[in-house]
Amino acid sequence: MIHEFIILANFFKHREVKIDNAVFTLHYRVTSSLLFGSCVIIPLLMQYLSAITCIYSSKDIDEDFLNNYCWIKGTFTVKKCAAYGRDSAPYYGIQQNLPSDEIFHHTVYIWFPFILFVHGAFFYLPRYLWKSLEDGHVKQLVSELRGEDNKIDEGAKDERKKGLVNYLHRNMGYYNLYFASYCLCEGLNLINVLAQIFIAERIYHFNEFGVEMVRYLSRPSLTDVSGLNNVTEYNLGSKQEWIYNKFSKVERTCYDDVHPMLKFFPTITTCKFEHFGPTGQRVHVDGLCMLPVNLFMQMFFSFLWFWFFFVSLVTALNVVYRFVTIISPRIRLALLKSRLALVDDKDLERILRKFRAGDWFILYQLTKNLNSVICKDVVEDLASKISRAD
């Protein structure tokens, strides 16, 4: 298990050269690490907290066998309006059910570590693709010019700066494909996070859980009722409840007061096992099961839903930002000015009049990896070279 933590720690190591931005880091480092870390934590909790413990109506069958059966086959709760908080059922979803009742099956827990690992791998995929396409290009350009290269003498640095200026001037107009590859990977970040939300919804009702959490937390308060208008009507047939307060008539279903954590990640569930008795008749064994690991699942998936929503929003804004930088030379100029405060604005304007979007992008990448003094020298020399060429 220590080996897994060592692998996880490698995601937090500082990269020598920056080839992407903070939104990329949000995907491949923060989110992937969160998901890979959960792949380690959940099995540990299952091991030390006992994944499932059940009590049964029959003592004729080994409890370990029944526990394993219920863990593999899954447990269930009953989504019945008159169940929790209205009749005598002690726990939500634990009651006698009719064939017409809606059953909520809980069968996916055993697969959560694998599912979360797949989520994490997909969040790392755009970074892996971009790193392969980039192929160490920026690292090669800034070699021997970075701030930590103190062992390189000034003469060698001057030669390296001169070589970098000549290279940028000679390759003007050839970086559009490089920039397009980066934009593609940024677009893949957005596609991926939306795809993971969709896949999670299909497998374990992830988005439904998150939406119900938001509805539950923002539901109308029933504490502000007073006077003659404080009337409640409840109809089990229509499964609707009407609350009359002094402001309005509020429609509520009977499920609105049940916390979504109890619906999607219950700690108490039901399991049924059938077998044939000594005389050949079918015997039904009912079990009441406790799932301690769901205490962690409730908090983790609540956080994960809001986190995915946050990452989706930030990534969508980043795609809009990238589109603006592609179509607007003024924005590109403003971004370079923000990183090159020591450089004369006229030099930057002279350069960008000749630069395409891809050329701007490679220069912007260099400003992330070189100190301000070296950037100033490179940009001024490049501006002079462009001016002489004109």
Tab-separated table of C-alpha atoms in Angstrom:
chain	number	residue	atom	x	y	z
A	1	MET	CA	0.000	0.000	0.000
A	2	ILE	CA	2.976	2.323	0.624
A	3	HIS	CA	3.911	1.923	-3.027
A	4	GLU	CA	0.509	3.319	-4.081
A	5	PHE	CA	0.996	6.389	-1.885
A	6	ILE	CA	4.457	6.964	-3.403
A	7	ILE	CA	2.954	6.863	-6.896
A	8	LEU	CA	0.239	9.300	-5.773
A	9	ALA	CA	2.840	11.668	-4.297
A	10	ASN	CA	4.587	11.927	-7.662
A	11	PHE	CA	1.607	13.882	-8.999
A	12	PHE	CA	2.430	16.742	-6.631
A	13	LYS	CA	6.069	17.081	-7.627
A	14	HIS	CA	7.032	20.384	-9.179
A	15	ARG	CA	7.486	20.174	-12.931
A	16	GLU	CA	10.735	21.690	-14.180
A	17	VAL	CA	9.197	23.423	-17.183
A	18	LYS	CA	5.665	24.835	-17.439
A	19	ILE	CA	3.982	23.802	-20.673
A	20	ASP	CA	0.342	24.371	-19.680
A	21	ASN	CA	-1.759	26.532	-17.361
A	22	ALA	CA	-3.561	26.374	-14.019
A	23	VAL	CA	-6.719	24.873	-15.563
A	24	PHE	CA	-4.691	21.995	-16.961
A	25	THR	CA	-3.199	21.511	-13.489
A	26	LEU	CA	-6.699	21.448	-12.029
A	27	HIS	CA	-7.448	18.437	-14.223
A	28	TYR	CA	-4.341	16.283	-14.374
A	29	ARG	CA	-2.866	16.984	-10.961
A	30	VAL	CA	-5.578	18.039	-8.504
A	31	THR	CA	-8.588	16.095	-9.814
A	32	SER	CA	-6.614	13.008	-10.854
A	33	SER	CA	-4.867	12.936	-7.479
A	34	LEU	CA	-8.208	13.272	-5.697
A	35	LEU	CA	-9.641	10.342	-7.643
A	36	PHE	CA	-6.540	8.152	-7.427
A	37	GLY	CA	-6.318	8.878	-3.696
A	38	SER	CA	-9.908	7.754	-3.207
A	39	CYS	CA	-8.992	4.470	-4.917
A	40	VAL	CA	-6.610	3.864	-2.015
A	41	ILE	CA	-8.794	5.218	0.800
A	42	ILE	CA	-12.033	3.389	-0.075
A	43	PRO	CA	-10.524	-0.149	-0.056
A	44	LEU	CA	-8.787	0.669	3.235
A	45	LEU	CA	-12.094	1.755	4.759
A	46	MET	CA	-13.786	-1.364	3.424
A	47	GLN	CA	-11.064	-3.475	4.995
A	48	TYR	CA	-10.940	-1.840	8.419
A	49	LEU	CA	-14.585	-0.787	8.858
A	50	SER	CA	-16.103	-3.980	7.432
A	51	ALA	CA	-17.773	-3.333	4.090
A	52	ILE	CA	-21.117	-4.844	5.110
A	53	THR	CA	-22.632	-6.385	8.243
A	54	CYS	CA	-26.110	-7.924	8.201
A	55	ILE	CA	-28.550	-9.552	10.592
A	56	TYR	CA	-30.964	-12.114	9.161
A	57	SER	CA	-34.372	-13.585	9.854
A	58	SER	CA	-32.902	-17.096	9.652
A	59	LYS	CA	-29.961	-18.608	11.516
A	60	ASP	CA	-29.776	-21.712	9.334
A	61	ILE	CA	-27.287	-20.198	6.854
A	62	ASP	CA	-23.759	-19.053	7.607
A	63	GLU	CA	-23.653	-15.277	8.211
A	64	ASP	CA	-20.371	-14.797	6.352
A	65	PHE	CA	-21.898	-16.423	3.291
A	66	LEU	CA	-24.949	-14.160	3.459
A	67	ASN	CA	-22.804	-11.065	4.035
A	68	ASN	CA	-20.725	-11.883	0.960
A	69	TYR	CA	-23.861	-12.623	-1.041
A	70	CYS	CA	-25.448	-9.276	-0.132
A	71	TRP	CA	-22.209	-7.404	-0.829
A	72	ILE	CA	-21.789	-8.959	-4.278
A	73	LYS	CA	-25.433	-9.031	-5.362
A	74	GLY	CA	-26.254	-5.697	-3.767
A	75	THR	CA	-28.789	-4.399	-1.291
A	76	PHE	CA	-31.831	-2.194	-1.781
A	77	THR	CA	-34.111	0.359	-0.201
A	78	VAL	CA	-37.782	1.037	-0.915
A	79	LYS	CA	-38.716	4.410	-2.336
A	80	LYS	CA	-42.104	4.605	-0.706
A	81	CYS	CA	-43.764	7.824	0.312
A	82	ALA	CA	-45.216	6.641	3.591
A	83	ALA	CA	-42.000	5.126	4.807
A	84	TYR	CA	-39.619	7.425	6.554
A	85	GLY	CA	-40.755	9.865	9.199
A	86	ARG	CA	-44.491	9.213	8.679
A	87	ASP	CA	-45.150	5.603	9.663
A	88	SER	CA	-43.310	3.299	12.017
A	89	ALA	CA	-40.344	2.475	9.755
A	90	PRO	CA	-37.188	3.139	11.812
A	91	TYR	CA	-34.959	3.856	8.793
A	92	TYR	CA	-35.607	5.392	5.408
A	93	GLY	CA	-36.381	2.741	2.780
A	94	ILE	CA	-36.596	-0.146	5.268
A	95	GLN	CA	-40.145	-1.503	5.206
A	96	GLN	CA	-42.386	-4.115	3.705
A	97	ASN	CA	-42.633	-3.479	-0.004
A	98	LEU	CA	-45.344	-4.240	-2.520
A	99	PRO	CA	-44.754	-5.291	-6.155
A	100	SER	CA	-45.833	-1.806	-7.260
A	101	ASP	CA	-43.273	-0.036	-5.051
A	102	GLU	CA	-40.176	1.529	-6.582
A	103	ILE	CA	-36.976	-0.216	-5.509
A	104	PHE	CA	-33.614	1.547	-5.311
A	105	HIS	CA	-30.847	-1.022	-5.795
A	106	HIS	CA	-27.381	-0.374	-4.342
A	107	THR	CA	-25.051	-2.631	-6.291
A	108	VAL	CA	-22.159	-0.482	-7.474
A	109	TYR	CA	-20.138	-0.056	-4.253
A	110	ILE	CA	-17.848	-2.980	-4.956
A	111	TRP	CA	-16.791	-1.320	-8.227
A	112	PHE	CA	-16.178	2.191	-6.906
A	113	PRO	CA	-12.351	1.926	-6.619
A	114	PHE	CA	-12.102	0.761	-10.224
A	115	ILE	CA	-14.607	3.361	-11.482
A	116	LEU	CA	-12.799	6.202	-9.711
A	117	PHE	CA	-9.472	5.004	-11.098
A	118	VAL	CA	-10.911	5.172	-14.624
A	119	HIS	CA	-12.209	8.696	-13.909
A	120	GLY	CA	-8.739	9.729	-12.741
A	121	ALA	CA	-7.038	8.206	-15.791
A	122	PHE	CA	-9.321	10.118	-18.146
A	123	PHE	CA	-8.617	13.376	-16.323
A	124	TYR	CA	-4.914	12.779	-16.910
A	125	LEU	CA	-5.342	11.817	-20.588
A	126	PRO	CA	-5.404	15.362	-22.138
A	127	ARG	CA	-2.213	16.220	-20.249
A	128	TYR	CA	-0.560	13.033	-21.482
A	129	LEU	CA	-1.605	13.827	-25.051
A	130	TRP	CA	-0.349	17.419	-24.851
A	131	LYS	CA	2.945	16.336	-23.305
A	132	SER	CA	3.426	13.853	-26.150
A	133	LEU	CA	2.620	16.449	-28.815
A	134	GLU	CA	4.751	19.131	-27.155
A	135	ASP	CA	7.657	16.671	-26.938
A	136	GLY	CA	9.856	18.814	-24.693
A	137	HIS	CA	10.001	21.751	-27.118
A	138	VAL	CA	9.795	24.518	-24.507
A	139	LYS	CA	12.293	22.728	-22.288
A	140	GLN	CA	14.768	22.644	-25.144
A	141	LEU	CA	14.296	26.351	-25.880
A	142	VAL	CA	14.844	27.478	-22.280
A	143	SER	CA	17.688	25.093	-21.456
A	144	GLU	CA	20.664	26.898	-19.875
A	145	LEU	CA	18.568	30.069	-19.513
A	146	ARG	CA	16.419	29.230	-16.510
A	147	GLY	CA	17.013	30.948	-13.200
A	148	GLU	CA	18.381	27.833	-11.504
A	149	ASP	CA	21.148	27.390	-14.088
A	150	ASN	CA	23.637	29.394	-12.022
A	151	LYS	CA	26.579	27.265	-13.092
A	152	ILE	CA	26.365	28.553	-16.674
A	153	ASP	CA	28.666	31.550	-17.221
A	154	GLU	CA	27.304	34.805	-18.598
A	155	GLY	CA	29.048	34.382	-21.935
A	156	ALA	CA	27.313	31.073	-22.554
A	157	LYS	CA	23.980	32.589	-21.521
A	158	ASP	CA	24.425	35.463	-23.954
A	159	GLU	CA	25.128	33.011	-26.751
A	160	ARG	CA	22.080	30.998	-25.768
A	161	LYS	CA	19.877	34.108	-25.771
A	162	LYS	CA	21.190	35.072	-29.185
A	163	GLY	CA	20.438	31.592	-30.481
A	164	LEU	CA	16.904	31.753	-29.050
A	165	VAL	CA	16.264	35.129	-30.710
A	166	ASN	CA	17.491	33.831	-34.066
A	167	TYR	CA	15.354	30.714	-33.718
A	168	LEU	CA	12.174	32.669	-32.923
A	169	HIS	CA	12.786	35.056	-35.815
A	170	ARG	CA	13.554	32.274	-38.270
A	171	ASN	CA	10.452	30.244	-37.311
A	172	MET	CA	7.858	33.015	-37.271
A	173	GLY	CA	4.604	31.697	-38.700
A	174	TYR	CA	5.355	28.042	-38.036
A	175	TYR	CA	3.806	27.702	-34.562
A	176	ASN	CA	0.127	27.716	-35.462
A	177	LEU	CA	-0.028	23.916	-35.476
A	178	TYR	CA	1.708	23.864	-32.079
A	179	PHE	CA	-0.865	26.296	-30.724
A	180	ALA	CA	-3.743	24.390	-32.335
A	181	SER	CA	-2.576	21.187	-30.630
A	182	TYR	CA	-2.655	22.942	-27.271
A	183	CYS	CA	-6.133	24.349	-27.942
A	184	LEU	CA	-7.301	20.868	-28.898
A	185	CYS	CA	-6.098	19.469	-25.569
A	186	GLU	CA	-7.802	22.306	-23.687
A	187	GLY	CA	-11.005	21.438	-25.519
A	188	LEU	CA	-10.506	17.799	-24.559
A	189	ASN	CA	-10.357	18.876	-20.911
A	190	LEU	CA	-13.871	20.299	-21.203
A	191	ILE	CA	-15.193	17.340	-23.197
A	192	ASN	CA	-13.674	14.939	-20.689
A	193	VAL	CA	-15.119	16.481	-17.531
A	194	LEU	CA	-18.594	16.599	-19.109
A	195	ALA	CA	-18.192	13.017	-20.320
A	196	GLN	CA	-17.150	11.828	-16.855
A	197	ILE	CA	-20.228	13.471	-15.321
A	198	PHE	CA	-22.422	11.762	-17.933
A	199	ILE	CA	-20.765	8.360	-17.392
A	200	ALA	CA	-21.026	8.716	-13.616
A	201	GLU	CA	-24.715	9.529	-13.953
A	202	ARG	CA	-25.305	6.431	-16.052
A	203	ILE	CA	-23.445	4.158	-13.633
A	204	TYR	CA	-24.339	5.445	-10.160
A	205	HIS	CA	-26.811	8.370	-10.540
A	206	PHE	CA	-24.049	10.897	-9.845
A	207	ASN	CA	-25.705	13.957	-11.353
A	208	GLU	CA	-29.125	13.049	-9.976
A	209	PHE	CA	-27.553	12.850	-6.523
A	210	GLY	CA	-25.907	16.260	-6.917
A	211	VAL	CA	-29.046	17.953	-8.215
A	212	GLU	CA	-31.104	16.541	-5.353
A	213	MET	CA	-28.451	17.749	-2.908
A	214	VAL	CA	-28.803	21.280	-4.270
A	215	ARG	CA	-32.603	21.075	-4.123
A	216	TYR	CA	-32.512	19.744	-0.592
A	217	LEU	CA	-30.142	22.441	0.642
A	218	SER	CA	-32.166	25.185	-1.074
A	219	ARG	CA	-35.666	23.868	-0.295
A	220	PRO	CA	-38.210	26.350	1.137
A	221	SER	CA	-38.049	26.658	4.886
A	222	LEU	CA	-41.111	25.486	6.786
A	223	THR	CA	-40.163	27.199	10.023
A	224	ASP	CA	-41.650	30.549	9.017
A	225	VAL	CA	-45.313	29.669	9.353
A	226	SER	CA	-47.665	31.469	11.686
A	227	GLY	CA	-51.219	32.407	12.448
A	228	LEU	CA	-54.275	31.154	10.616
A	229	ASN	CA	-52.300	30.397	7.471
A	230	ASN	CA	-50.286	27.644	9.148
A	231	VAL	CA	-52.031	24.683	7.483
A	232	THR	CA	-50.589	21.481	6.084
A	233	GLU	CA	-52.346	19.140	3.668
A	234	TYR	CA	-50.887	15.770	2.759
A	235	ASN	CA	-52.177	13.300	0.206
A	236	LEU	CA	-50.518	9.886	0.057
A	237	GLY	CA	-52.235	9.059	-3.204
A	238	SER	CA	-50.802	12.052	-5.056
A	239	LYS	CA	-47.606	12.009	-2.996
A	240	GLN	CA	-47.867	15.765	-2.563
A	241	GLU	CA	-47.816	18.016	0.431
A	242	TRP	CA	-49.078	21.576	0.490
A	243	ILE	CA	-47.695	24.029	3.016
A	244	TYR	CA	-49.628	27.265	3.488
A	245	ASN	CA	-47.509	29.922	5.074
A	246	LYS	CA	-48.103	33.634	5.275
A	247	PHE	CA	-46.354	34.199	1.952
A	248	SER	CA	-47.463	31.485	-0.436
A	249	LYS	CA	-48.659	27.983	-1.053
A	250	VAL	CA	-45.619	25.719	-1.422
A	251	GLU	CA	-45.870	22.337	-3.115
A	252	ARG	CA	-43.584	19.659	-1.704
A	253	THR	CA	-43.309	15.976	-2.448
A	254	CYS	CA	-42.966	13.595	0.438
A	255	TYR	CA	-39.347	12.945	-0.595
A	256	ASP	CA	-38.230	16.547	-0.142
A	257	ASP	CA	-37.588	16.086	3.570
A	258	VAL	CA	-35.429	12.995	3.025
A	259	HIS	CA	-31.747	13.800	2.739
A	260	PRO	CA	-30.323	12.645	-0.635
A	261	MET	CA	-27.459	10.976	1.231
A	262	LEU	CA	-29.978	8.545	2.708
A	263	LYS	CA	-31.439	7.817	-0.717
A	264	PHE	CA	-28.240	7.270	-2.684
A	265	PHE	CA	-25.736	6.204	-0.018
A	266	PRO	CA	-27.783	4.723	2.853
A	267	THR	CA	-26.001	3.229	5.830
A	268	ILE	CA	-28.926	0.864	6.534
A	269	THR	CA	-30.320	-1.249	3.686
A	270	THR	CA	-32.221	-4.461	3.024
A	271	CYS	CA	-31.085	-7.706	1.441
A	272	LYS	CA	-33.101	-10.744	0.403
A	273	PHE	CA	-31.804	-14.271	-0.147
A	274	GLU	CA	-33.779	-17.197	-1.513
A	275	HIS	CA	-32.973	-20.899	-1.313
A	276	PHE	CA	-34.780	-24.232	-1.290
A	277	GLY	CA	-35.622	-25.838	2.044
A	278	PRO	CA	-35.421	-29.534	3.007
A	279	THR	CA	-38.850	-30.271	1.521
A	280	GLY	CA	-38.175	-28.418	-1.723
A	281	GLN	CA	-40.143	-25.298	-0.873
A	282	ARG	CA	-38.707	-21.843	-1.605
A	283	VAL	CA	-37.394	-20.149	1.566
A	284	HIS	CA	-37.005	-16.357	1.776
A	285	VAL	CA	-34.403	-14.897	4.127
A	286	ASP	CA	-34.581	-11.170	4.901
A	287	GLY	CA	-31.542	-9.246	6.058
A	288	LEU	CA	-31.011	-5.816	7.584
A	289	CYS	CA	-27.582	-4.604	6.477
A	290	MET	CA	-25.296	-1.861	7.713
A	291	LEU	CA	-22.824	-0.215	5.293
A	292	PRO	CA	-20.352	1.818	7.402
A	293	VAL	CA	-18.286	2.806	4.365
A	294	ASN	CA	-21.238	4.850	3.114
A	295	LEU	CA	-20.518	7.436	5.796
A	296	PHE	CA	-17.409	8.267	3.779
A	297	MET	CA	-19.228	7.874	0.450
A	298	GLN	CA	-21.847	10.429	1.473
A	299	MET	CA	-19.279	13.135	2.154
A	300	PHE	CA	-16.918	12.199	-0.665
A	301	PHE	CA	-19.486	12.144	-3.467
A	302	SER	CA	-21.168	15.304	-2.175
A	303	PHE	CA	-17.817	17.062	-2.439
A	304	LEU	CA	-16.996	15.358	-5.755
A	305	TRP	CA	-20.207	16.561	-7.393
A	306	PHE	CA	-19.572	20.176	-6.430
A	307	TRP	CA	-15.915	19.777	-7.430
A	308	PHE	CA	-16.829	18.443	-10.891
A	309	PHE	CA	-19.279	21.307	-11.291
A	310	PHE	CA	-16.549	23.794	-10.337
A	311	VAL	CA	-14.003	22.198	-12.694
A	312	SER	CA	-16.567	22.178	-15.530
A	313	LEU	CA	-17.307	25.863	-15.023
A	314	VAL	CA	-13.644	26.885	-14.832
A	315	THR	CA	-12.777	24.778	-17.879
A	316	ALA	CA	-15.639	26.240	-19.917
A	317	LEU	CA	-14.483	29.756	-19.021
A	318	ASN	CA	-10.946	28.794	-20.021
A	319	VAL	CA	-12.181	27.620	-23.439
A	320	VAL	CA	-13.920	30.982	-23.897
A	321	TYR	CA	-10.727	32.747	-22.824
A	322	ARG	CA	-8.718	30.704	-25.319
A	323	PHE	CA	-11.133	31.569	-28.126
A	324	VAL	CA	-10.768	35.261	-27.290
A	325	THR	CA	-6.964	35.053	-27.381
A	326	ILE	CA	-7.164	33.427	-30.819
A	327	ILE	CA	-9.346	36.109	-32.407
A	328	SER	CA	-8.132	39.229	-30.558
A	329	PRO	CA	-4.595	40.615	-31.100
A	330	ARG	CA	-5.327	43.267	-28.463
A	331	ILE	CA	-5.909	40.619	-25.817
A	332	ARG	CA	-2.702	38.840	-26.802
A	333	LEU	CA	-0.806	42.115	-26.481
A	334	ALA	CA	-2.348	42.831	-23.076
A	335	LEU	CA	-1.410	39.359	-21.819
A	336	LEU	CA	2.198	39.778	-22.926
A	337	LYS	CA	2.358	43.212	-21.302
A	338	SER	CA	1.167	41.699	-18.024
A	339	ARG	CA	4.109	39.278	-18.048
A	340	LEU	CA	6.740	41.601	-19.545
A	341	ALA	CA	6.445	44.757	-17.485
A	342	LEU	CA	10.128	45.614	-18.055
A	343	VAL	CA	9.774	45.657	-21.841
A	344	ASP	CA	8.857	48.783	-23.774
A	345	ASP	CA	5.317	48.581	-25.146
A	346	LYS	CA	6.535	49.667	-28.583
A	347	ASP	CA	8.826	46.645	-28.794
A	348	LEU	CA	5.943	44.325	-27.963
A	349	GLU	CA	3.678	45.999	-30.513
A	350	ARG	CA	6.394	45.729	-33.174
A	351	ILE	CA	6.758	42.011	-32.494
A	352	LEU	CA	3.038	41.242	-32.450
A	353	ARG	CA	2.487	43.008	-35.760
A	354	LYS	CA	4.612	40.255	-37.308
A	355	PHE	CA	3.579	37.403	-35.030
A	356	ARG	CA	0.706	35.052	-35.681
A	357	ALA	CA	-1.304	33.546	-32.828
A	358	GLY	CA	0.995	30.518	-32.653
A	359	ASP	CA	4.115	32.705	-32.447
A	360	TRP	CA	2.528	34.694	-29.634
A	361	PHE	CA	1.740	31.480	-27.787
A	362	ILE	CA	5.301	30.121	-27.860
A	363	LEU	CA	6.606	33.486	-26.637
A	364	TYR	CA	3.993	33.478	-23.878
A	365	GLN	CA	5.116	29.969	-22.899
A	366	LEU	CA	8.707	31.192	-22.661
A	367	THR	CA	7.705	34.002	-20.292
A	368	LYS	CA	6.410	31.350	-17.857
A	369	ASN	CA	9.807	29.665	-17.697
A	370	LEU	CA	12.357	32.498	-17.900
A	371	ASN	CA	13.020	35.267	-15.415
A	372	SER	CA	11.965	38.800	-16.278
A	373	VAL	CA	15.493	40.049	-17.070
A	374	ILE	CA	16.207	37.328	-19.614
A	375	CYS	CA	12.741	37.776	-21.133
A	376	LYS	CA	13.418	41.497	-21.479
A	377	ASP	CA	16.715	40.867	-23.291
A	378	VAL	CA	15.189	38.276	-25.624
A	379	VAL	CA	12.165	40.407	-26.541
A	380	GLU	CA	14.209	43.573	-27.104
A	381	ASP	CA	16.724	41.734	-29.288
A	382	LEU	CA	13.887	40.099	-31.224
A	383	ALA	CA	12.176	43.475	-31.748
A	384	SER	CA	15.443	44.965	-33.018
A	385	LYS	CA	15.962	42.050	-35.377
A	386	ILE	CA	12.443	42.391	-36.783
A	387	SER	CA	12.924	46.148	-37.174
A	388	ARG	CA	16.189	45.682	-39.090
A	389	ALA	CA	14.597	43.031	-41.311
A	390	ASP	CA	11.858	45.481	-42.275
